[in-house]
Amino acid sequence: MSGRFAELHLDQVQRAFGDTVALKGMDLTIKGGEFVALLGPSGCGKSTALNCLAGLLPLTGGRITLDGKRIDDLPPEKRGFGMVFQNYALFPHMSVRRNIGFGLSMRRTGKAELNRRVDEAVRLVQLEEHQHKFPAQLSGGQQQRVAIARAIVLEPPLVLMDEPLSNLDAALRLEMRTEIRRLHQSLGLTTVYVTHDQEEALALADRLVVLRLGEVQQVGSPEEVYAHPVNRYVAGFMGYRNMIPVTVGSQEGEHATVHTEAGVKLVGVKREELGSEAVAAVRPEDFAVVTEIGANTIEAVVEIVEYHGREQAVEARLRDGTQLHVRTNSRLAPGDTITLKVPAERVLVFA
Amino acid sequence: MTAVLERASLKHRLAEKGVDRVLWLLLPGAVFVILLFVYPFLYGLQLSFQPKGGGSPFQNYITFFQDDYLAETVWITLWLGLPAALFNVLASIPIAFRMRGRFRGKRALTTLLVIPITLGTVLTAEGLLAFFGPTGWFNRILMALGADEPAKLTHNYWGVLFSLIITGFPFAFLLTLSYLSGIDPTLEQAAATLGASKRQRFRTITMPLLAPGLAVTFCLSFVLAFSVFPSAVMVGNPAGETHVMSIAAYETALRDNDFAMGSAIAMLMALVMLIVIGVVLIWRTTLYRGATGGKG
């Protein structure tokens, strides 16, 4: 089973382990050529979803169809999806070349064809110098390249990646991220990518699926999810680090006027139907330090200042005790009382 | 304060030279090994070169190979030890393979498989006699099913082989299980996603990674089986088809009072074991022996 497909459809896919349901009826349609990221913290069901797709975990409910054909009852070896494992899972007793050629030799590919395709894959991930080494002789980044080459050499209809960068150090992670994006752009292989790192997901994916406790929270393009999170959970994941507890005052169209516990009035964008209690979500970089108290300003006392080069990361506290995270160019010192201003369209109000 | 510093720096200086004082804890163990193994071994070795009747120092060894009744013991013992070890290792592979995952009753089953270790050879022999003997359950069932005469499964080769399998299997099984558990299960998953069937996964991934461990398991199982003594007497035919080397050594030394000849037989026993282990370990060097899990 290889080549392109038009649509992979997950229909109410469910997976339970005993009494705990790791994935609660997931619906998702993946189009051929797409790069989809499953995003969420550990325990959100993203790896479970990936293993269900790969066939490594049988479903306990629902179905998966590829262009209308049911595949969830097929074992992994019959699905022919490539998978990159978090720990790479390279075969330690085989050279880099034999690792990469493993899938081809299982398919009884002819020797000339096998060598040609392995050569091509080795070149694609720039491992020419290391192709005769064993996995234990390679660095983490090189092992990662072998794992990717091994998965894509078969040109599988779907490539599954399970947090492939989480074992690498920060600099290498950025480099490999670009590499993965480059491979996807040049080969156009449909990819499902699991990560807990929102930055990685935003950078790589055409479409994000945010999961929480086994349930899909939001599906959308990186821009959509980043700019318009549907609930406070997705907002928290998309960099809205400040969740200020507020009581709801008046609501007018898409705006809501809310009050902090200390009585400060804020105007924000209403993202959900609101009761009397709500949270106002603000990104640290959306606060501006101003000199005058006015509309949508709030007073806080600086507690901790971290120097980050162009800007400072500041932890401040409101009069009612709520902690705020602020990023600013202004030079502040602990103990300073500051006035922070945030534009109304940058405040999201969630139930 | 300075005393502490100096003490630390002494430890540091010793460590630089590769001296670890914790290793002194090995000293009592080393003394015991020397007293209880090295000394008796060397004593037996020199004794074997002092034949009771005088003559060439190699007279005992010459006698051994000239006396068919004695020379034969080598083959008799090998013919028991090799099949028993081979069976135990091969049988433990599929069972260990099944026992890797989680399933209901795993602990009970493991206990059941390992219990024979605690029985000891005497109890096992008694059980074998009761079960496989001419009037034992096995033969009663056989007779009830219409057999003409009871199958002879005790006081011969088979009795000893069964006993070696019963007592030797748990060792082989536990070792194989631990070697198998050391293989990262994601390797097999990776092979599956690359299109390898169950059989191909076993042949190309599991077996090559397991083989070095199996070689060691085989060696240990073989050594256990080769030094068979009590069961060869109790459920075997110690004067005939199960006249193994350890019985020959025992009889010569303690019944015939020829300690020198007894030592020579014991030395030959050690030599045969070393040859078998040597062959297996040489084969093992041709295998992959690196890490079998994690990041490879």
XYZ file of C-alpha atoms in Angstrom:
647
model
C 0.000 0.000 0.000
C 1.915 3.011 -1.136
C 1.412 6.187 -3.052
C -0.823 9.174 -2.502
C -4.288 9.220 -1.105
C -7.023 11.805 -1.112
C -8.435 11.560 2.371
C -7.701 9.763 5.611
C -10.686 9.818 7.879
C -10.813 9.181 11.613
C -14.358 8.529 12.698
C -15.072 8.552 16.448
C -11.725 6.837 17.092
C -11.592 5.722 20.686
C -8.937 3.986 22.746
C -9.355 2.925 26.354
C -6.819 1.340 28.681
C -8.897 -0.520 31.221
C -11.164 2.092 32.763
C -9.225 5.120 31.533
C -10.184 6.445 28.153
C -7.077 7.918 26.539
C -8.822 9.017 23.382
C -12.493 9.947 23.461
C -14.081 9.654 20.054
C -11.675 11.585 17.849
C -12.940 12.866 14.504
C -10.384 14.147 12.027
C -9.954 14.278 8.280
C -6.437 14.448 6.880
C -5.989 15.396 3.233
C -3.219 13.987 1.081
C -0.014 16.041 1.297
C -1.005 17.795 4.498
C 1.234 18.304 7.525
C -0.929 17.886 10.617
C 0.379 18.411 14.150
C -1.287 16.852 17.161
C -0.553 19.179 20.043
C -1.100 18.789 23.749
C 0.606 18.079 27.068
C 1.546 14.572 28.140
C -1.505 12.436 28.764
C -3.685 14.315 26.283
C -3.991 11.309 23.979
C -1.822 12.540 21.113
C 0.594 9.611 21.158
C -2.314 7.219 21.565
C -3.894 8.699 18.459
C -0.632 8.255 16.545
C -0.214 4.644 17.647
C -3.806 3.960 16.634
C -3.035 5.379 13.196
C 0.126 3.287 12.903
C -1.727 0.148 13.937
C 0.418 -0.383 17.025
C -2.637 0.023 19.253
C -5.959 -1.539 18.360
C -8.958 0.796 18.595
C -11.593 0.196 21.226
C -14.150 2.103 19.198
C -14.651 3.977 15.944
C -13.004 3.455 12.587
C -10.232 4.740 10.342
C -10.736 4.837 6.594
C -8.283 5.644 3.821
C -10.094 6.828 0.703
C -13.190 5.015 1.908
C -11.389 1.771 2.627
C -11.372 0.652 6.232
C -7.848 0.199 7.592
C -8.175 0.092 11.369
C -8.391 -3.695 11.319
C -5.058 -4.024 9.479
C -1.845 -4.814 11.385
C 0.921 -2.179 11.125
C 2.901 -4.149 8.530
C -0.105 -4.120 6.191
C -0.762 -0.384 6.547
C 2.619 0.661 5.250
C 2.748 3.973 7.137
C 6.220 5.221 7.975
C 6.861 6.014 11.617
C 9.574 7.973 13.380
C 9.772 7.000 17.028
C 10.607 9.269 19.929
C 13.642 7.127 20.837
C 14.349 6.570 17.099
C 14.146 2.760 17.541
C 17.068 2.187 15.184
C 18.095 -1.438 14.845
C 21.344 -1.489 16.841
C 22.772 -4.516 15.047
C 22.445 -3.039 11.573
C 24.495 -0.401 9.800
C 22.910 2.897 8.819
C 22.432 1.591 5.262
C 20.781 -1.618 6.399
C 18.549 0.313 8.782
C 17.391 2.554 5.965
C 17.022 -0.363 3.550
C 15.160 -2.544 6.046
C 11.676 -1.744 4.788
C 12.734 -2.254 1.180
C 14.311 -5.633 1.894
C 11.176 -6.732 3.753
C 9.352 -5.949 0.510
C 11.885 -8.086 -1.384
C 12.998 -5.125 -3.477
C 15.694 -6.044 -6.028
C 19.276 -5.331 -5.022
C 19.935 -2.649 -7.626
C 16.673 -0.846 -6.861
C 17.301 -1.138 -3.119
C 20.790 0.333 -3.394
C 19.585 3.143 -5.600
C 16.805 4.133 -3.218
C 18.976 3.822 -0.115
C 21.640 5.986 -1.788
C 18.993 8.575 -2.528
C 17.651 8.549 1.043
C 21.159 8.732 2.515
C 21.860 11.769 0.345
C 18.533 13.360 1.256
C 19.358 13.326 4.978
C 23.067 14.077 4.379
C 24.504 10.952 5.950
C 26.877 9.935 3.122
C 29.896 9.893 5.447
C 28.169 7.820 8.090
C 26.268 5.289 6.028
C 28.438 2.324 7.042
C 28.455 3.122 10.755
C 26.260 1.553 13.390
C 23.621 3.561 15.274
C 25.645 3.555 18.510
C 28.450 5.420 16.695
C 26.173 8.302 15.695
C 25.169 11.467 17.515
C 21.547 12.086 18.471
C 20.910 14.308 15.452
C 22.424 11.773 13.054
C 20.363 8.974 14.587
C 17.323 11.154 14.078
C 18.178 11.545 10.399
C 18.546 7.783 10.022
C 15.143 7.272 11.637
C 13.565 9.789 9.256
C 15.312 8.342 6.210
C 14.216 4.843 7.201
C 10.606 5.964 7.446
C 10.469 7.949 4.189
C 12.550 5.718 1.897
C 9.425 3.652 1.234
C 7.567 6.808 0.202
C 4.721 5.833 2.496
C 1.287 7.389 2.028
C 1.494 8.671 5.597
C 4.481 9.512 7.809
C 3.877 9.460 11.555
C 6.270 11.296 13.856
C 6.127 10.846 17.616
C 7.880 13.804 19.259
C 10.930 13.207 17.079
C 12.842 16.232 18.348
C 12.279 15.898 22.075
C 15.557 14.036 22.684
C 17.714 16.654 20.980
C 19.338 19.735 22.471
C 17.863 23.136 21.710
C 20.122 24.195 18.809
C 19.876 20.837 17.061
C 16.128 20.809 17.563
C 15.775 24.027 15.562
C 18.009 22.690 12.814
C 16.151 19.392 12.542
C 12.830 21.217 12.601
C 13.813 23.119 9.496
C 15.057 19.865 7.993
C 11.712 18.174 8.555
C 9.882 21.117 7.040
C 12.254 21.066 4.044
C 11.697 17.311 3.527
C 7.975 17.774 3.679
C 8.077 20.596 1.154
C 10.274 18.679 -1.283
C 8.648 15.231 -0.972
C 5.104 16.279 -0.150
C 4.534 13.251 2.081
C 1.435 13.467 4.226
C 2.642 13.775 7.803
C 1.075 13.510 11.217
C 3.368 14.992 13.811
C 2.907 14.638 17.560
C 4.402 17.257 19.876
C 3.876 19.010 23.182
C 5.793 22.057 21.952
C 3.458 24.723 20.561
C 6.306 26.529 18.809
C 7.269 23.341 16.961
C 3.677 22.698 15.977
C 3.131 26.262 14.762
C 6.368 26.241 12.782
C 5.836 22.915 11.049
C 2.184 22.235 10.569
C -0.363 23.196 7.940
C -3.032 22.319 10.447
C -3.030 21.975 14.227
C -5.134 19.655 16.312
C -5.093 20.665 19.975
C -5.948 17.836 22.325
C -6.766 17.747 25.984
C -7.625 14.716 28.106
C -8.355 12.665 25.011
C -10.648 15.249 23.430
C -10.068 17.511 20.462
C -10.249 21.143 21.571
C -9.602 22.937 18.322
C -8.590 22.163 14.756
C -7.292 24.906 12.515
C -4.393 26.516 10.706
C -1.540 27.782 12.902
C -2.758 31.372 12.383
C -6.304 30.530 13.396
C -5.334 28.632 16.508
C -2.699 31.157 17.489
C -4.877 34.221 17.021
C -8.288 32.811 17.856
C -8.076 30.101 20.492
C -11.548 28.746 21.197
C -11.190 28.240 24.930
C -8.948 29.116 27.850
C -7.147 25.803 27.583
C -6.063 26.330 23.972
C -5.269 29.967 24.800
C -2.985 28.831 27.611
C -1.223 26.537 25.171
C -0.860 29.306 22.589
C 1.076 31.645 24.808
C -1.662 33.361 26.809
C 0.250 32.894 30.010
C -1.781 35.405 31.997
C -5.180 34.151 33.089
C -6.644 36.874 35.272
C -9.756 35.794 37.197
C -12.488 38.382 36.644
C -16.169 38.988 37.188
C -18.217 39.837 34.141
C -19.820 43.262 33.963
C -21.621 44.308 30.791
C -21.462 42.484 27.445
C -21.867 44.339 24.190
C -21.583 42.565 20.849
C -18.272 40.807 20.785
C -16.865 42.843 23.654
C -17.165 42.264 27.360
C -16.345 44.550 30.236
C -14.894 42.703 33.189
C -13.528 43.551 36.644
C -10.533 42.060 38.405
C -10.846 41.073 42.032
C -9.315 44.389 43.021
C -11.927 46.174 40.940
C -9.848 47.223 37.933
C -11.976 47.517 34.796
C -10.831 45.802 31.599
C -12.468 45.588 28.193
C -11.799 42.514 26.097
C -12.990 40.293 23.281
C -15.643 37.794 24.258
C -14.651 34.321 22.988
C -17.328 32.223 24.668
C -20.759 32.589 26.225
C -20.036 34.055 29.653
C -21.510 33.544 33.068
C -20.689 35.825 35.964
C -17.167 34.463 36.513
C -14.584 34.456 33.726
C -10.876 34.769 32.951
C -9.186 37.476 30.942
C -6.323 35.940 28.918
C -3.411 38.185 27.949
C -0.056 37.323 26.322
C 2.999 38.592 28.226
C 4.188 40.538 25.156
C 0.849 42.343 24.726
C 1.316 44.404 27.873
C 2.901 47.803 27.427
C 4.442 49.688 30.326
C 2.890 53.170 30.323
C 3.163 56.236 32.541
C -0.476 57.255 32.765
C -3.455 55.427 34.170
C -6.218 55.246 31.569
C -8.531 52.790 29.806
C -7.492 49.149 30.062
C -4.599 49.834 32.379
C -3.702 47.878 35.431
C -1.227 48.519 38.246
C 1.277 45.928 39.388
C 4.419 45.606 41.484
C 7.512 44.108 39.849
C 8.831 41.018 41.658
C 11.327 39.274 39.421
C 13.175 40.554 36.357
C 14.982 38.256 33.918
C 17.263 39.716 31.284
C 16.616 38.170 27.862
C 18.670 40.423 25.624
C 16.322 42.630 23.623
C 13.642 42.437 26.256
C 13.016 41.556 29.845
C 10.772 38.867 31.256
C 9.061 40.333 34.288
C 6.984 38.724 36.956
C 4.690 41.215 38.601
C 1.844 40.979 41.062
C -1.512 42.762 41.043
C -2.877 44.316 44.191
C -5.247 41.376 44.615
C -2.320 38.914 44.504
C -2.732 37.683 40.932
C 0.629 37.001 39.300
C 1.336 38.523 35.865
C 3.946 37.646 33.258
C 5.097 40.600 31.197
C 7.665 40.962 28.419
C 8.876 44.476 27.889
C 11.717 46.588 26.522
C 11.508 48.990 29.455
C 14.208 48.492 32.046
C 12.514 47.625 35.307
C 13.737 46.651 38.752
C 12.125 44.534 41.459
C 9.913 46.665 43.697
C 8.906 49.122 40.952
C 5.211 49.911 40.718
C 4.245 49.890 37.070
C 1.170 50.659 35.020
C 0.431 48.153 32.275
C -1.783 48.865 29.305
C -3.271 46.258 27.024
C -5.425 46.956 23.941
C -8.995 45.630 24.213
C -8.598 43.382 21.138
C -5.642 41.680 22.883
C -7.677 40.636 25.882
C -9.607 37.405 25.365
C -12.384 36.656 27.797
C -13.174 32.984 28.372
C -15.811 31.398 30.525
C 38.550 21.141 58.096
C 42.041 20.595 56.674
C 41.896 16.934 57.698
C 38.707 16.492 55.715
C 40.295 18.198 52.737
C 43.354 15.977 52.907
C 41.259 12.859 53.191
C 39.232 13.871 50.188
C 42.360 14.616 48.209
C 43.892 11.230 49.093
C 40.770 9.520 47.818
C 40.999 11.684 44.738
C 44.675 10.810 44.186
C 43.917 7.104 44.536
C 41.019 7.410 42.127
C 43.356 9.091 39.637
C 45.535 5.982 39.792
C 42.511 3.750 39.335
C 42.393 2.603 42.965
C 38.921 2.385 44.411
C 38.938 1.554 48.093
C 35.412 0.153 47.917
C 36.890 -2.686 45.886
C 38.635 -3.903 49.064
C 35.223 -5.311 49.921
C 36.027 -7.968 47.340
C 38.881 -9.235 49.503
C 36.905 -11.732 51.645
C 35.298 -13.073 48.491
C 38.670 -13.421 46.796
C 40.073 -15.265 49.815
C 37.181 -17.722 49.728
C 37.557 -18.280 46.002
C 41.260 -19.014 46.484
C 40.689 -21.323 49.458
C 37.631 -23.145 48.180
C 38.168 -23.190 44.441
C 41.669 -22.350 43.246
C 43.488 -24.367 45.917
C 41.389 -27.572 45.586
C 41.552 -27.273 41.814
C 45.324 -26.972 41.715
C 45.661 -29.677 44.350
C 43.477 -32.006 42.293
C 45.392 -31.114 39.152
C 48.763 -32.058 40.600
C 47.236 -35.131 42.267
C 45.964 -36.341 38.894
C 49.576 -36.472 37.687
C 50.621 -38.755 40.531
C 49.068 -42.108 39.611
C 48.489 -44.530 42.454
C 50.460 -47.298 40.777
C 53.371 -45.046 39.820
C 54.666 -44.757 36.266
C 54.215 -41.914 33.823
C 52.545 -38.793 35.233
C 49.970 -39.136 32.451
C 49.171 -42.751 33.361
C 45.748 -41.820 34.819
C 44.730 -40.073 31.616
C 46.029 -42.918 29.484
C 44.079 -45.419 31.605
C 40.920 -43.327 31.244
C 40.966 -43.419 27.477
C 42.095 -47.067 27.290
C 39.287 -48.258 29.574
C 36.150 -48.237 27.428
C 33.866 -48.189 30.452
C 35.500 -44.949 31.566
C 36.081 -43.358 28.161
C 32.443 -43.928 27.316
C 31.365 -41.630 30.186
C 32.399 -38.599 28.134
C 29.848 -39.401 25.430
C 27.205 -40.528 27.903
C 27.477 -37.240 29.770
C 27.561 -35.145 26.617
C 24.575 -37.072 25.278
C 22.658 -36.035 28.384
C 24.009 -32.524 28.876
C 23.831 -31.203 25.313
C 20.221 -32.213 24.515
C 19.026 -31.101 27.948
C 20.683 -27.676 27.613
C 19.548 -27.287 24.019
C 15.975 -28.252 24.844
C 15.854 -25.930 27.853
C 17.132 -22.958 25.876
C 14.932 -23.562 22.838
C 11.821 -24.222 24.915
C 12.335 -21.094 26.970
C 12.371 -18.807 23.885
C 8.694 -19.041 22.879
C 7.528 -19.078 26.486
C 9.668 -16.077 27.434
C 8.452 -14.395 24.256
C 4.849 -14.800 25.346
C 5.620 -13.760 28.903
C 6.957 -10.321 27.985
C 3.647 -8.547 27.784
C 1.126 -7.968 30.525
C -1.617 -10.481 30.925
C -3.842 -11.962 33.571
C -2.133 -14.613 35.675
C 1.384 -13.728 34.568
C 2.767 -13.833 38.077
C 1.128 -17.170 38.855
C 2.488 -18.664 35.647
C 6.009 -17.361 36.286
C 5.917 -18.821 39.784
C 4.768 -22.148 38.405
C 7.584 -22.171 35.854
C 10.216 -21.268 38.409
C 9.121 -23.521 41.291
C 11.185 -26.558 40.127
C 14.331 -24.598 41.117
C 13.259 -24.828 44.733
C 12.477 -28.543 44.603
C 16.002 -29.879 44.355
C 16.997 -32.947 42.419
C 15.958 -35.480 45.062
C 12.362 -34.326 45.212
C 12.229 -34.105 41.417
C 13.559 -37.653 41.167
C 10.942 -38.922 43.599
C 8.240 -37.212 41.605
C 9.543 -38.662 38.364
C 9.594 -42.157 39.856
C 6.035 -41.773 41.067
C 4.770 -40.333 37.804
C 6.762 -42.134 35.108
C 7.524 -45.376 37.021
C 6.125 -48.734 35.827
C 3.099 -48.334 38.117
C 3.001 -44.536 37.977
C 0.099 -42.457 36.722
C 1.578 -41.975 33.294
C 1.849 -45.698 32.637
C -1.521 -46.414 34.238
C -3.102 -43.987 31.796
C -1.104 -45.519 28.966
C -2.265 -49.018 29.969
C -5.839 -47.855 30.346
C -5.600 -46.535 26.789
C -4.619 -50.004 25.650
C -0.825 -50.145 25.715
C 0.609 -53.669 25.932
C 3.320 -52.946 28.472
C 4.370 -49.917 30.546
C 6.783 -47.548 28.826
C 10.188 -47.641 30.488
C 10.882 -44.017 31.367
C 12.778 -44.321 34.647
C 16.061 -45.928 35.621
C 17.383 -45.213 32.174
C 18.466 -42.330 29.901
C 15.009 -40.782 29.685
C 14.532 -40.526 33.423
C 17.739 -38.522 33.763
C 16.953 -36.337 30.758
C 13.500 -35.502 32.154
C 15.034 -34.654 35.490
C 17.605 -32.368 33.860
C 14.888 -30.622 31.907
C 12.660 -30.126 34.941
C 15.413 -28.702 37.118
C 17.266 -26.887 34.344
C 14.381 -25.217 32.540
C 13.647 -22.530 35.155
C 17.244 -21.264 34.946
C 17.166 -21.135 31.187
C 13.736 -19.529 31.229
C 14.617 -16.805 33.748
C 17.822 -15.934 31.897
C 16.122 -15.870 28.517
C 13.276 -13.762 29.892
C 15.681 -11.177 31.268
C 17.657 -11.050 28.009
C 14.433 -10.709 26.056
C 13.099 -7.973 28.341
C 16.307 -6.046 27.650
C 15.366 -5.692 23.997
C 13.537 -2.436 23.374
C 9.990 -3.342 22.267
C 9.822 -0.298 19.992
C 12.413 -1.984 17.745
C 9.853 -4.613 16.834
C 7.170 -1.960 16.441
C 9.463 -0.043 14.117
C 10.068 -3.202 12.087
C 6.311 -3.755 11.893
C 5.666 -0.253 10.560
C 8.360 -0.962 7.951
C 6.375 -3.926 6.701
C 8.017 -6.833 8.536
C 5.643 -9.682 9.363
C 5.758 -11.375 12.765
C 8.063 -14.065 11.449
C 10.361 -11.541 9.739
C 10.491 -9.439 12.910
C 11.529 -12.453 14.930
C 14.161 -13.488 12.408
C 15.672 -10.075 11.642
C 15.286 -8.182 14.917
C 14.578 -10.289 17.982
C 16.722 -13.319 17.220
C 19.964 -11.479 16.306
C 19.653 -9.353 19.444
C 18.774 -12.325 21.627
C 21.337 -14.816 20.283
C 24.332 -13.658 22.372
C 22.222 -14.004 25.498
C 21.034 -17.423 24.389
C 24.657 -18.506 23.958
C 25.388 -17.597 27.569
C 22.150 -19.244 28.704
C 23.133 -22.388 26.820
C 26.577 -22.453 28.449
C 25.155 -22.136 31.955
C 22.419 -24.698 31.278
C 25.014 -27.058 29.844
C 27.348 -26.750 32.840
C 24.413 -27.462 35.156
C 23.365 -30.503 33.168
C 26.862 -31.820 32.526
C 27.682 -32.144 36.213
C 24.565 -34.283 36.764
C 24.997 -36.684 39.667
C 22.020 -37.352 41.985
C 19.416 -37.842 39.293
C 21.752 -40.056 37.272
C 21.826 -42.328 40.318
C 18.177 -42.099 41.372
C 16.232 -42.080 38.120
C 19.001 -43.352 35.863
C 20.993 -46.507 35.420
C 24.263 -45.458 37.061
C 26.135 -48.625 36.108
C 25.096 -48.544 32.475
C 23.544 -46.001 30.166
C 23.730 -43.117 32.637
C 27.219 -43.851 33.935
C 28.154 -40.192 33.752
C 31.571 -38.651 34.422
C 30.717 -37.399 37.896
C 29.674 -40.916 38.941
C 32.860 -42.340 37.495
C 34.919 -39.761 39.382
C 33.035 -40.396 42.608
C 33.305 -44.177 42.366
C 36.988 -44.131 41.516
C 37.911 -41.712 44.264
C 35.666 -42.795 47.121
C 34.799 -46.422 46.407
C 38.100 -47.568 44.895
C 40.107 -45.108 46.994
C 42.055 -43.910 43.943
C 42.016 -40.181 44.531
C 44.565 -39.539 41.811
C 42.461 -41.251 39.144
C 39.319 -39.570 40.509
C 41.043 -36.199 40.161
C 42.056 -37.025 36.608
C 38.422 -37.773 35.719
C 37.315 -34.527 37.371
C 39.953 -32.632 35.371
C 38.765 -34.237 32.146
C 35.214 -33.291 33.069
C 36.275 -29.678 33.435
C 38.151 -29.886 30.141
C 35.119 -31.191 28.223
C 32.951 -28.407 29.667
C 35.562 -25.805 28.773
C 35.733 -27.091 25.208
C 31.951 -26.910 24.758
C 31.748 -23.460 26.353
C 34.730 -22.329 24.290
C 33.091 -23.407 21.044
C 29.837 -21.650 21.953
C 31.571 -18.468 23.044
C 33.704 -18.374 19.901
C 30.519 -18.627 17.861
C 29.105 -15.825 20.027
C 31.921 -13.458 19.025
C 30.580 -13.547 15.481
C 27.297 -12.010 16.695
C 26.270 -8.453 17.405
C 26.800 -7.793 21.105
C 26.081 -4.104 21.666
C 23.178 -2.328 23.276
C 19.746 -3.768 22.660
C 17.590 -0.860 23.639
C 17.170 2.845 24.097
C 18.797 5.099 21.558
C 20.746 2.270 19.947
